[in-house]
mmCIF file of C-alpha atoms and ligand atoms in Angstrom:
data_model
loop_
_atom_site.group_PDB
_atom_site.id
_atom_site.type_symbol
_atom_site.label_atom_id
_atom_site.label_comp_id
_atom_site.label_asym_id
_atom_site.label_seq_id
_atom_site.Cartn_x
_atom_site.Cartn_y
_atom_site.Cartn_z
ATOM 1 C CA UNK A 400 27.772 -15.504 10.203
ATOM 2 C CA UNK A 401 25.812 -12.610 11.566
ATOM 3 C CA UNK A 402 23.527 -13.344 14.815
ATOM 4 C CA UNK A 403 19.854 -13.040 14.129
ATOM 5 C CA UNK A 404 19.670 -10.693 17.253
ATOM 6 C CA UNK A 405 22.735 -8.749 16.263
ATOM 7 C CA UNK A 406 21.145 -8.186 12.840
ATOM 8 C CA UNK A 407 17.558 -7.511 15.067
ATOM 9 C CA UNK A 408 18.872 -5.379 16.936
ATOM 10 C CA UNK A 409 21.146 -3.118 14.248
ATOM 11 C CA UNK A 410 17.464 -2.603 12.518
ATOM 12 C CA UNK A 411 15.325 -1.407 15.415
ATOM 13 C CA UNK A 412 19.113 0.761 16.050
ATOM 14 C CA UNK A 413 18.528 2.361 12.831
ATOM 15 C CA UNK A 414 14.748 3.406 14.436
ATOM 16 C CA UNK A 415 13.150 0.004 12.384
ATOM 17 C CA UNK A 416 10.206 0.010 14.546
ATOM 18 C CA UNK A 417 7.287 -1.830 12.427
ATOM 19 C CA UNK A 418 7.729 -5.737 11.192
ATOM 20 C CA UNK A 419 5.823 -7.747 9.148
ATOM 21 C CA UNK A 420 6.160 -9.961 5.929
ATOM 22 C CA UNK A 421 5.750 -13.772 4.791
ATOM 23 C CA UNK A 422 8.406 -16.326 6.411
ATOM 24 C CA UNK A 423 11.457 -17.549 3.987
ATOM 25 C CA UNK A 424 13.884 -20.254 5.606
ATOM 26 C CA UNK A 425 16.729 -17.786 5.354
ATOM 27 C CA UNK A 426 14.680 -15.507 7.335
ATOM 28 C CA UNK A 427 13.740 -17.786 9.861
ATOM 29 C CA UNK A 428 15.845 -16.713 12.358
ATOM 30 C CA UNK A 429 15.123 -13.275 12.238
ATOM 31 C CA UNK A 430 11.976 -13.807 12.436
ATOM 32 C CA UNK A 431 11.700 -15.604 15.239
ATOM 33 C CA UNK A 432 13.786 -13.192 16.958
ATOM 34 C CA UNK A 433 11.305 -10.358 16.119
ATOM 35 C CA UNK A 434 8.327 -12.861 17.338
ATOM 36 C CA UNK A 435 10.582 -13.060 20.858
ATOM 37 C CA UNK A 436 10.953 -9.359 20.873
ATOM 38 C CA UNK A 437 6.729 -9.081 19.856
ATOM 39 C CA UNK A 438 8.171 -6.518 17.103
ATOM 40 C CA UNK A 439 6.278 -9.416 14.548
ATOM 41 C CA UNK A 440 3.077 -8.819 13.201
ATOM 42 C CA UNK A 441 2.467 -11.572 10.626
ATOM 43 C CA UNK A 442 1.002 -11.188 7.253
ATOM 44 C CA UNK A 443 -0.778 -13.859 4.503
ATOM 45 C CA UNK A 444 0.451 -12.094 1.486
ATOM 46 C CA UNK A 445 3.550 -9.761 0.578
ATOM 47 C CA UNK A 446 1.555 -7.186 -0.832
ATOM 48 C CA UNK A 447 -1.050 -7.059 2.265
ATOM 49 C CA UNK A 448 2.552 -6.444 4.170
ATOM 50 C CA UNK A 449 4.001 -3.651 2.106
ATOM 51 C CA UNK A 450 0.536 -2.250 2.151
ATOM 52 C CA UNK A 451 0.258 -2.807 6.409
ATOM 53 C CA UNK A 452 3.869 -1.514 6.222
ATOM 54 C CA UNK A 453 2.320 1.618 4.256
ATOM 55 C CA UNK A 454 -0.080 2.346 7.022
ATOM 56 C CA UNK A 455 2.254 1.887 9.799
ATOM 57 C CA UNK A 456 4.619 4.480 8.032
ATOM 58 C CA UNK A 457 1.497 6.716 7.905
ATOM 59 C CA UNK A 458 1.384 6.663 11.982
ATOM 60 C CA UNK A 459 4.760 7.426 11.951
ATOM 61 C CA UNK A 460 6.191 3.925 12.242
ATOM 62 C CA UNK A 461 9.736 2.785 10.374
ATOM 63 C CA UNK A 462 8.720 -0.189 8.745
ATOM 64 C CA UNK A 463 10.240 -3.318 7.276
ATOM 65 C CA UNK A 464 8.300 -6.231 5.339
ATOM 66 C CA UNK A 465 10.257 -9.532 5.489
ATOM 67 C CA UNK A 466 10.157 -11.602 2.232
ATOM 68 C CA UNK A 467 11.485 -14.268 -0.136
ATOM 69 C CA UNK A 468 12.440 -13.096 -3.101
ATOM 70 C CA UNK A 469 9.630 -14.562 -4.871
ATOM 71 C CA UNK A 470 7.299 -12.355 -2.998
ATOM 72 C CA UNK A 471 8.600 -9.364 -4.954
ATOM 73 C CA UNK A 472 6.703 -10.543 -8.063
ATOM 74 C CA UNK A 473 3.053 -10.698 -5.622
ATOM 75 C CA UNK A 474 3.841 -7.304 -4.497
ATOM 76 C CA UNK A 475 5.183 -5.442 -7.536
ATOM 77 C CA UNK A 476 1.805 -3.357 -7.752
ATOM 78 C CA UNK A 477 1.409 -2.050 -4.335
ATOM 79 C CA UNK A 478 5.211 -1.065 -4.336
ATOM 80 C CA UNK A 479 4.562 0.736 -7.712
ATOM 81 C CA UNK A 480 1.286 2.099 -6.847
ATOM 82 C CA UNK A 481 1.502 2.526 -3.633
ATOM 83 C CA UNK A 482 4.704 3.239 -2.338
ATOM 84 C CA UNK A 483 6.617 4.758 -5.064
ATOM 85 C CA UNK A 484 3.505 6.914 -6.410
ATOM 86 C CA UNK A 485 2.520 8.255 -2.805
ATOM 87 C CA UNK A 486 6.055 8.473 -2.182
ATOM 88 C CA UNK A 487 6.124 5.759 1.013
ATOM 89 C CA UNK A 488 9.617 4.632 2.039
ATOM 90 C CA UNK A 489 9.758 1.159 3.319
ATOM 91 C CA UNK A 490 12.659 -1.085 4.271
ATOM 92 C CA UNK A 491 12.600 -4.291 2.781
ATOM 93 C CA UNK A 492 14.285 -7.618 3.710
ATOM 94 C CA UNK A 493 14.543 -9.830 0.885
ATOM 95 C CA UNK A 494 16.425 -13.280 0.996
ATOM 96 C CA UNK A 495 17.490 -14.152 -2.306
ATOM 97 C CA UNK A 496 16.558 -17.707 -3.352
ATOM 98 C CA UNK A 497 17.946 -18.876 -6.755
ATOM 99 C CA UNK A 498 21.294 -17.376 -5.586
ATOM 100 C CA UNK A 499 23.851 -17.760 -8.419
ATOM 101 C CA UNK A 500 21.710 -20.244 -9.398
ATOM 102 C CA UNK A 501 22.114 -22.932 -6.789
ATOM 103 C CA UNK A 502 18.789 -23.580 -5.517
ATOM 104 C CA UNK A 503 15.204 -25.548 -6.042
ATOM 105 C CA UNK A 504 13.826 -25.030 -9.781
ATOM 106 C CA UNK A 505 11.254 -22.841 -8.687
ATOM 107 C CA UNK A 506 13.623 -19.950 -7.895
ATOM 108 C CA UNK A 507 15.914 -19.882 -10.015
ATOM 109 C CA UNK A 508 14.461 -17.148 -12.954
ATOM 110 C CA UNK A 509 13.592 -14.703 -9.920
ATOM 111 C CA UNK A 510 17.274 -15.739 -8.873
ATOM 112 C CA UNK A 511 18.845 -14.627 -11.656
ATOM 113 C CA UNK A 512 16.856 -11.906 -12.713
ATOM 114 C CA UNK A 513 16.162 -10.239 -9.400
ATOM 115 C CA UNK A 514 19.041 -7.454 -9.531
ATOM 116 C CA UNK A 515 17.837 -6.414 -13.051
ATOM 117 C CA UNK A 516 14.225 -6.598 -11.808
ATOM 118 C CA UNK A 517 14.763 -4.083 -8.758
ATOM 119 C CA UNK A 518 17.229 -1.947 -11.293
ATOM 120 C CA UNK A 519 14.168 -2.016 -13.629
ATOM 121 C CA UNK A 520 11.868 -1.134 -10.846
ATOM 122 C CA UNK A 521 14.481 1.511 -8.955
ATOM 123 C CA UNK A 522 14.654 -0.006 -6.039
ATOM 124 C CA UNK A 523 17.980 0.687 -4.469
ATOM 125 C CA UNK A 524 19.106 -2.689 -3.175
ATOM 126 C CA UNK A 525 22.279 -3.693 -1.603
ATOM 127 C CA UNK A 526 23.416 -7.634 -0.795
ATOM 128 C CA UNK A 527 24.103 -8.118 3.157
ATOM 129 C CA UNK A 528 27.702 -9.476 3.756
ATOM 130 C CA UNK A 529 29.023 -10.038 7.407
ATOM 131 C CA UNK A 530 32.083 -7.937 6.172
ATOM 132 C CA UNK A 531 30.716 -4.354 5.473
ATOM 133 C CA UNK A 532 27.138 -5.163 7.656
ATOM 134 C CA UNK A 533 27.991 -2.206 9.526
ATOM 135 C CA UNK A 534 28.084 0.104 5.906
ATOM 136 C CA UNK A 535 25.077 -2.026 4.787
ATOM 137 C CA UNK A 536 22.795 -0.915 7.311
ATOM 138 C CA UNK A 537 24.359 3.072 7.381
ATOM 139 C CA UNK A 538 23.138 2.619 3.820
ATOM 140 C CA UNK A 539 19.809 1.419 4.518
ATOM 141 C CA UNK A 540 19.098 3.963 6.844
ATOM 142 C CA UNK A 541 20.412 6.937 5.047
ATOM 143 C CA UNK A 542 18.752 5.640 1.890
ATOM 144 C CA UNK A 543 15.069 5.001 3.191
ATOM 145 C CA UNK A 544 14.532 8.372 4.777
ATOM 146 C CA UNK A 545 16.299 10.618 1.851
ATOM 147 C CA UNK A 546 14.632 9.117 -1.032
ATOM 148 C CA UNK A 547 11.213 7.626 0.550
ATOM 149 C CA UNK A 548 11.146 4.852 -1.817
ATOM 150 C CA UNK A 549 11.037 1.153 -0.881
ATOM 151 C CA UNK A 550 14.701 0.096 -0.341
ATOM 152 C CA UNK A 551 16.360 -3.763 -0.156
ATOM 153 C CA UNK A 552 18.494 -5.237 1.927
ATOM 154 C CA UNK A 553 19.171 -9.045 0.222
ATOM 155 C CA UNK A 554 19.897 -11.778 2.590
ATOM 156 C CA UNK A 555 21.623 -15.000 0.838
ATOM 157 C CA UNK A 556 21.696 -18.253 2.429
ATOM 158 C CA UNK A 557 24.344 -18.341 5.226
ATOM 159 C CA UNK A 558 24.938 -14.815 5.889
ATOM 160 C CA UNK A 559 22.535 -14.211 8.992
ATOM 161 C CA UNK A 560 21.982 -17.441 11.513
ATOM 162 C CA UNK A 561 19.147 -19.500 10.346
ATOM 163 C CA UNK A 562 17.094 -21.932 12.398
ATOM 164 C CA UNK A 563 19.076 -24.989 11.666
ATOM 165 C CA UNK A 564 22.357 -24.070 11.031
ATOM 166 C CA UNK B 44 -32.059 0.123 -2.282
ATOM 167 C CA UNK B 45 -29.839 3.836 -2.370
ATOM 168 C CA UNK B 46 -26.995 4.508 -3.977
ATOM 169 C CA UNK B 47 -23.089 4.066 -2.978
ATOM 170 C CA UNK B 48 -23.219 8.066 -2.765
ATOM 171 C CA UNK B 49 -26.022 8.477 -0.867
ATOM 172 C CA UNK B 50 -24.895 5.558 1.745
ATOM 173 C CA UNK B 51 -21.319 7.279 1.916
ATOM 174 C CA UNK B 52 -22.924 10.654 2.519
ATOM 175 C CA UNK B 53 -24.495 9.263 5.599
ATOM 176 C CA UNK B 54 -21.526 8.299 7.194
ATOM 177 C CA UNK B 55 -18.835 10.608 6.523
ATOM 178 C CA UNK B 56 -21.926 12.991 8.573
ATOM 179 C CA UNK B 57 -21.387 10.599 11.440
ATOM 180 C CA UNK B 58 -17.745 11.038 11.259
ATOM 181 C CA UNK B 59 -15.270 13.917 12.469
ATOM 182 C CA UNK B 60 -11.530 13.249 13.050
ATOM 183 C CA UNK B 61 -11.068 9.765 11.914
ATOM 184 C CA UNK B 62 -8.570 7.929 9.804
ATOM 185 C CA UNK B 63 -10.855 7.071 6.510
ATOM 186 C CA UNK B 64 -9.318 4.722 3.929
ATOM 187 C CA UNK B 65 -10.774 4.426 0.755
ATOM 188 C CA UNK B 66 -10.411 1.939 -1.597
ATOM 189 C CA UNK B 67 -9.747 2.383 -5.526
ATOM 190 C CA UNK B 68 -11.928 3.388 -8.461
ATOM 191 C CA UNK B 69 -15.159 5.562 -7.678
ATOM 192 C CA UNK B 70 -15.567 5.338 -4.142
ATOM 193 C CA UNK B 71 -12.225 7.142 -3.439
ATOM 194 C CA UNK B 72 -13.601 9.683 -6.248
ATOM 195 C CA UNK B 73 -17.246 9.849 -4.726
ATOM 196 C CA UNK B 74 -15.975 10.229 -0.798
ATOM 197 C CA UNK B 75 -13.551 13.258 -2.483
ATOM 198 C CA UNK B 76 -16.518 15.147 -4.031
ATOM 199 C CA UNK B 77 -18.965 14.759 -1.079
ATOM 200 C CA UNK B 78 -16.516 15.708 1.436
ATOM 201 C CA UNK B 79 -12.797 15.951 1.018
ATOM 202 C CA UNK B 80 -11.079 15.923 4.756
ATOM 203 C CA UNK B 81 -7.727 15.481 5.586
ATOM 204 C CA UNK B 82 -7.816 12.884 7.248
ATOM 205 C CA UNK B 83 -8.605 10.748 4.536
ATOM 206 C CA UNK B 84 -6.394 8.370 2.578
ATOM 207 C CA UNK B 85 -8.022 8.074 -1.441
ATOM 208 C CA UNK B 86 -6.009 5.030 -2.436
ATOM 209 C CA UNK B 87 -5.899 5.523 -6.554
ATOM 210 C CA UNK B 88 -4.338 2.372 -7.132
ATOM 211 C CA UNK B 89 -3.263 -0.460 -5.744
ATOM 212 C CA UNK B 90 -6.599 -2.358 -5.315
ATOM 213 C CA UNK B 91 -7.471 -4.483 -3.019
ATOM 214 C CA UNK B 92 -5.075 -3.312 -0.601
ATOM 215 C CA UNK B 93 -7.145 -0.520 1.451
ATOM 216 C CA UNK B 94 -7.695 -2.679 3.962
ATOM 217 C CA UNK B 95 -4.531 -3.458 4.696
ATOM 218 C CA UNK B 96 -3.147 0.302 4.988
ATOM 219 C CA UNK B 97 -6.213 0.688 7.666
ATOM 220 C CA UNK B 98 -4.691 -2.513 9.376
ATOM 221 C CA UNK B 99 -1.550 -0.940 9.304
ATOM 222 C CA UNK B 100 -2.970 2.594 10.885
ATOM 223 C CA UNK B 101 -4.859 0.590 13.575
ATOM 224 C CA UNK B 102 -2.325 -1.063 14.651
ATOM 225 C CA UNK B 103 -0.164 1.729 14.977
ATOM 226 C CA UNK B 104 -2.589 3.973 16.497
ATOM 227 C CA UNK B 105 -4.833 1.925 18.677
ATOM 228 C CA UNK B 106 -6.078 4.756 19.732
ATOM 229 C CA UNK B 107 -7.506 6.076 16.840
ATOM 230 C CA UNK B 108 -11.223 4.561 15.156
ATOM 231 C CA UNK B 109 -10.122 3.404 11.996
ATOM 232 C CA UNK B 110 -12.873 3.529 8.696
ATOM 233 C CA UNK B 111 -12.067 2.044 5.994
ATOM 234 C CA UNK B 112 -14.151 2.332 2.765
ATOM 235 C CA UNK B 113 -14.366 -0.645 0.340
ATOM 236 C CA UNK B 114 -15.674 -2.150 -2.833
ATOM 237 C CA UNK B 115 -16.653 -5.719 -3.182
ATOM 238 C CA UNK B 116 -14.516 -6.318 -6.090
ATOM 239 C CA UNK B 117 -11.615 -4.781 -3.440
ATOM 240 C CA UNK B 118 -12.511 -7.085 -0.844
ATOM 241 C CA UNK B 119 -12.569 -9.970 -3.168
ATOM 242 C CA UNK B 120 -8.806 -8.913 -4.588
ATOM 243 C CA UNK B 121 -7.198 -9.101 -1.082
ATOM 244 C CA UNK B 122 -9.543 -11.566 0.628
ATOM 245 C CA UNK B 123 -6.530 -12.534 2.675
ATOM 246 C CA UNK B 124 -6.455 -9.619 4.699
ATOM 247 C CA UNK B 125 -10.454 -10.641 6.556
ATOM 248 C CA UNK B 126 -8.723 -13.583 7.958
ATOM 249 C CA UNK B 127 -5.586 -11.213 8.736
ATOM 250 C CA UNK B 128 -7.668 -8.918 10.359
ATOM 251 C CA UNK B 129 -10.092 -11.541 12.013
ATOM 252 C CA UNK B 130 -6.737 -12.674 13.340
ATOM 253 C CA UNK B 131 -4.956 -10.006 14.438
ATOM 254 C CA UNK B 132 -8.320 -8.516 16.048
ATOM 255 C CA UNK B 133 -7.611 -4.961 16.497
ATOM 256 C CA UNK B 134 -11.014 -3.030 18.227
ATOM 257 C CA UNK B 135 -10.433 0.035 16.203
ATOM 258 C CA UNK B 136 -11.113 -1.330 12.805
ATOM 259 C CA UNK B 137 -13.975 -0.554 11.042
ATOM 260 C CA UNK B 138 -14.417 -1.742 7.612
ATOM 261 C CA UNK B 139 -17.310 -0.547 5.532
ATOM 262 C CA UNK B 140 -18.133 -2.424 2.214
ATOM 263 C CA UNK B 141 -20.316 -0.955 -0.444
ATOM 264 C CA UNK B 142 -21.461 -4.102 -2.573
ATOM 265 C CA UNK B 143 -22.470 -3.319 -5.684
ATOM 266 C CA UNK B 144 -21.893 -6.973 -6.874
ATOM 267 C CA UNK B 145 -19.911 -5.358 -9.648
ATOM 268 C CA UNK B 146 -16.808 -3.964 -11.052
ATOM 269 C CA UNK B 147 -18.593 -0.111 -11.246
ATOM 270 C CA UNK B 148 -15.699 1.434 -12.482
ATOM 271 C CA UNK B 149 -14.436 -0.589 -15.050
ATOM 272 C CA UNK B 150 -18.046 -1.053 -16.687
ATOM 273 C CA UNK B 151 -20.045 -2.684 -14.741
ATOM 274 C CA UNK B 152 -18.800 -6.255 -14.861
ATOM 275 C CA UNK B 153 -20.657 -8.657 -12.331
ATOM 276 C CA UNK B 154 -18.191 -9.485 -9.181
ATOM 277 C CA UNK B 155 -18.947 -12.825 -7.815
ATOM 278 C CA UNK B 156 -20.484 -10.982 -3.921
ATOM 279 C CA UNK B 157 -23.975 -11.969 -5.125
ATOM 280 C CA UNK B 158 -23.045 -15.726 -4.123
ATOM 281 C CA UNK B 159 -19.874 -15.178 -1.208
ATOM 282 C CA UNK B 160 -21.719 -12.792 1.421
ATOM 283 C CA UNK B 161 -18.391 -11.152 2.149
ATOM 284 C CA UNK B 162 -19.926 -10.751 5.623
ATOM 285 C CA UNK B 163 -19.888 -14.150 6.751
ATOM 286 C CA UNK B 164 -16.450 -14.451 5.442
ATOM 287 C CA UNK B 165 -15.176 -11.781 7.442
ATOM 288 C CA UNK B 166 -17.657 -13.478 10.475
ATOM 289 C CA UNK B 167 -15.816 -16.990 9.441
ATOM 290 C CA UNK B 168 -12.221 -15.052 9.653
ATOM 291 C CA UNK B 169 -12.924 -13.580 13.161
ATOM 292 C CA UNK B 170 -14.315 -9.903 13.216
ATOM 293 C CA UNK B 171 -16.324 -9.587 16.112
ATOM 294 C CA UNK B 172 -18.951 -7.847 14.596
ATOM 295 C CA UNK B 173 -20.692 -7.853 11.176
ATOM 296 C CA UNK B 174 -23.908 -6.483 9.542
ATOM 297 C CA UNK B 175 -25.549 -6.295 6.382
ATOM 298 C CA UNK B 176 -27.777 -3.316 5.597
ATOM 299 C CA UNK B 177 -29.536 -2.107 2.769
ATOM 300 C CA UNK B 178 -32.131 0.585 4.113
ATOM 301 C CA UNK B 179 -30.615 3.994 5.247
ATOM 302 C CA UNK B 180 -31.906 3.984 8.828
ATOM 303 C CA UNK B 181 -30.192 0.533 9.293
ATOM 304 C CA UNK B 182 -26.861 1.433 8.099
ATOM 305 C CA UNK B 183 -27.025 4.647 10.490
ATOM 306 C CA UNK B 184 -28.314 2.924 13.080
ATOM 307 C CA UNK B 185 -25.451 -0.020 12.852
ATOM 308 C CA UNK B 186 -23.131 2.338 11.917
ATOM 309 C CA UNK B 187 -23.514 4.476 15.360
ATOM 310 C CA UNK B 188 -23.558 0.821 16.990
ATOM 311 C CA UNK B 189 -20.049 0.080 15.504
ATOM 312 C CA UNK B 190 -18.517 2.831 16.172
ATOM 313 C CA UNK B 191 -19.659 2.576 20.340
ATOM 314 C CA UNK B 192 -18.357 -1.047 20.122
ATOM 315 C CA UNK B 193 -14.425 -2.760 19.894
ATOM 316 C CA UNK B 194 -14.289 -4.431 16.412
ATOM 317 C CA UNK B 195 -13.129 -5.294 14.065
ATOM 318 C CA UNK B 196 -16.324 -4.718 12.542
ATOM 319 C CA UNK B 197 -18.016 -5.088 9.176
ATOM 320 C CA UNK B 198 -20.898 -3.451 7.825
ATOM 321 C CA UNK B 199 -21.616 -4.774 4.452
ATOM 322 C CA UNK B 200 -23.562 -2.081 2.748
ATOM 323 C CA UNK B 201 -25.692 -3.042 -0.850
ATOM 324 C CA UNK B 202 -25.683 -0.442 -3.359
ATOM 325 C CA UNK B 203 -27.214 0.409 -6.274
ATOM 326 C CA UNK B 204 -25.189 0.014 -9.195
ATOM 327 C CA UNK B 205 -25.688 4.424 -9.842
ATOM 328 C CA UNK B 206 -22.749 6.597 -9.775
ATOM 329 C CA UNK B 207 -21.899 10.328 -9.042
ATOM 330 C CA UNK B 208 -20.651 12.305 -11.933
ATOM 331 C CA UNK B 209 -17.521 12.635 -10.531
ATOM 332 C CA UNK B 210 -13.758 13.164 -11.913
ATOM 333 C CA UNK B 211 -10.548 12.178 -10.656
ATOM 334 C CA UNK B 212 -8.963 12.839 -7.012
ATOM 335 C CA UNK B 213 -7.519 16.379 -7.567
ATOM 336 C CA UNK B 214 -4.501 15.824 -5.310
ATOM 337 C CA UNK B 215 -1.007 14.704 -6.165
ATOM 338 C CA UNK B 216 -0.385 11.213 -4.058
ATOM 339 C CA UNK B 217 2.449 12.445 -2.018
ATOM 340 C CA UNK B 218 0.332 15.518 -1.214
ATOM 341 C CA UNK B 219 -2.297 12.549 0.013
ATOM 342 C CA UNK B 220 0.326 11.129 2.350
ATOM 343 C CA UNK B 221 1.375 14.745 3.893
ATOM 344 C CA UNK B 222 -1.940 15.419 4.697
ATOM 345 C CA UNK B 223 -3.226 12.701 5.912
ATOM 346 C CA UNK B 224 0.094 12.163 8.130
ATOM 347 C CA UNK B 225 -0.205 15.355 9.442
ATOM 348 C CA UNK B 226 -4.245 15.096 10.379
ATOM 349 C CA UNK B 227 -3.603 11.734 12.423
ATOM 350 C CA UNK B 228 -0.376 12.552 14.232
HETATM 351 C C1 TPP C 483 -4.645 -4.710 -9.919
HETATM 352 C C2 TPP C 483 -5.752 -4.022 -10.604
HETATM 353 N N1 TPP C 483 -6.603 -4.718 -11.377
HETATM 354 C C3 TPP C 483 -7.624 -4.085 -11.985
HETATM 355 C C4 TPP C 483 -7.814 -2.732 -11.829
HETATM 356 C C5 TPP C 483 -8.961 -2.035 -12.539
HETATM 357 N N2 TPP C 483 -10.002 -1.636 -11.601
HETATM 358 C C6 TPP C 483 -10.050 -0.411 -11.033
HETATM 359 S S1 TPP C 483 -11.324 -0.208 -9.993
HETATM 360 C C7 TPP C 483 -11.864 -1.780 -10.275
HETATM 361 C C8 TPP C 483 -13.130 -2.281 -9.679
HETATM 362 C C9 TPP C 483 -13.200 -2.180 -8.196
HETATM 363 O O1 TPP C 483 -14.377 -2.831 -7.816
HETATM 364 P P1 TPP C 483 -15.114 -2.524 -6.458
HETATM 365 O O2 TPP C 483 -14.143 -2.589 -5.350
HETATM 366 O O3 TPP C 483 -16.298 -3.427 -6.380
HETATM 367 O O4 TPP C 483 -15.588 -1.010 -6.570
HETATM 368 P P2 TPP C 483 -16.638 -0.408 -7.632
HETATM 369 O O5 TPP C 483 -15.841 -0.179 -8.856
HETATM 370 O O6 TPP C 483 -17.740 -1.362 -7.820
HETATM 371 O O7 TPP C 483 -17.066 0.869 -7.050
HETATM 372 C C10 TPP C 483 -11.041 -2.438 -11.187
HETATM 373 C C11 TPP C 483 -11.238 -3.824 -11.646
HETATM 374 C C12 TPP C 483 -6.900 -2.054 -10.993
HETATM 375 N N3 TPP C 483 -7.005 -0.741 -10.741
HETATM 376 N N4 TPP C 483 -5.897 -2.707 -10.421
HETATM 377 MG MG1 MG C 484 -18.260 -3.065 -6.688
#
């Protein structure tokens, strides 16, 4: 399992200098890591965030908005006709509820059909996995500032330290 | 009671170097024909989210005075952001809404601002300070207040429902983020 500061810490190393996004339990840790570090600023909504995120990359911020998976259907707009129209990159941190479909009803069709969905919606995603974190984030980094597109990093349960573990 | 046009007019005059963030539909179309600076951000789509990019530029440049331009039916699409704002309270927000109490540029349809003074929401959510004008030499005169003061602010102007004969924003979105990047750096 990764450390929530290790995995903190590897963002704001990649020049991540903007946070903000809607709490998930699988992204609990992390987040209160970034509230510790005062790198949090929290929103209400997922598409306020990728829209704060927007502005923050505007005044030359690296942003990230934090999110459950589910939060990618409230912001599919702003990421369309925001970011990929105005051509605004933006790192996003997605944990992936509904994950091979062992979770609460209400995520499993955004479970299943999330891949697809960001495929659909080219958004370059990759999964985390404690084995090739170190590629993951290279990834992340080299993909956000080439393409300047929103780009996702998927968390699944387990992979980064939670707040119970 | 004048015109969104008219009220806009006024202000961009009081105005130089700041961040301006205008919200979709005709007022990003209107604040492009009556004065076109780099500085400002026309969002095209993605309603209801101005105010949130101006968020995001305030709070990365607390420096920097930052106007944002709104609609009612805007305001009313991401309501959350007032109590996000009232929250956060950064001084340099200023967030100017022209209520028309209707969808203008989708026909006219009747918003529901005639009954929710968007004000007193935003009063309710925490901005400091928050007017409502309707006469020209009140909005200038509030206007010049806000802009002396730490926010975040409101100034809730009413409009008329009339409209410039205007066309579309003339500038390719990416071209909008370049330039407006480059005139706040
Ligand atoms: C998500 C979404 N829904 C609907 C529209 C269509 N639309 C464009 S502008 C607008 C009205 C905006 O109202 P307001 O902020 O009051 O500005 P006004 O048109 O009155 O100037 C609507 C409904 C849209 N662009 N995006
Ligand atoms: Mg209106």
């Amino acid at each position: 399992m990764i450390e929530s500061d290790v995995f903190v810490q590897a963002l704001q190393d990649i020049g991540v200098d903007f946070f903000t996004g809607v709490p998930d339990s699988i992204l609990g840790g992390i987040i209160a890591e970034l509230m510790e570090r005062r790198l949090y600023t929290p929103a209400v909504r997922e598409d306020e965030a990728v829209a704060m995120a927007a502005g923050a990359y505007m005044s030359g911020k690296v942003p990230a908005v934090l999110m459950q998976n589910s939060g990618l259907g409230t912001c599919l707009n702003t990421l369309i006709s925001l970011n990929m129209i105005y051509c605004q990159p933006c790192v996003l941190i997605v944990s992936w509820r509904g994950y091979h479909g062992k979770d609460a009803p209400e995520h499993l069709v955004m479970g299943d059909v999330m891949p697809r969905f960001l495929d659909t919606m080219k958004i370059p995603h990759r999964t985390l996995s404690e084995k090739t974190a170190i590629d993951d984030l290279k990834w992340l980094a080299e993909t956000f500032m080439k393409q300047r597109i929103p780009v996702a990093l998927l968390i699944t349960k387990g992979v980064v330290k939670g707040l119970h573990p | 009671m004048q015109s969104r046009a008219m009220a806009m007019a006024a202000l961009l005059e009081l105005l130089t170097d700041q961040p301006v963030i205008i919200c979709n539909g005709f007022p990003s179309r209107e604040a492009y024909k009556i004065a076109d600076r780099p500085t400002h951000f026309y969002m095209i789509g993605s309603m209801g989210s101005a105010s949130a990019i101006g968020l995001g530029v305030a709070l990365a440049k607390p420096k920097k005075q930052v106007v944002i331009f709104d609609g009612d039916g805007n305001v009313l699409m991401g309501m959350g952001t007032l109590a996000t704002v009232g929250a956060l309270k950064p001084k340099n927000f200023i967030h100017v809404v022209f209520d028309n109490e209707v969808y203008g540029s989708t026909g006219n349809q009747p918003t529901i601002s005639n009954v929710v003074p968007l004000e007193k929401v935003a009063k309710a959510a925490g901005y400091v300070n928050v007017e409502r004008v309707r006469e020209r030499e009140d909005l200038v005169y509030e206007f010049k207040d806000m802009l002396k003061k730490d926010g975040p602010s409101m100034l809730l102007v009413k409009v008329n429902e009339m409209v410039e004969d205007v066309g579309r924003v003339m500038l390719d979105p990416p071209d909008i983020t370049k330039r407006f990047m480059q005139a706040i750096a």
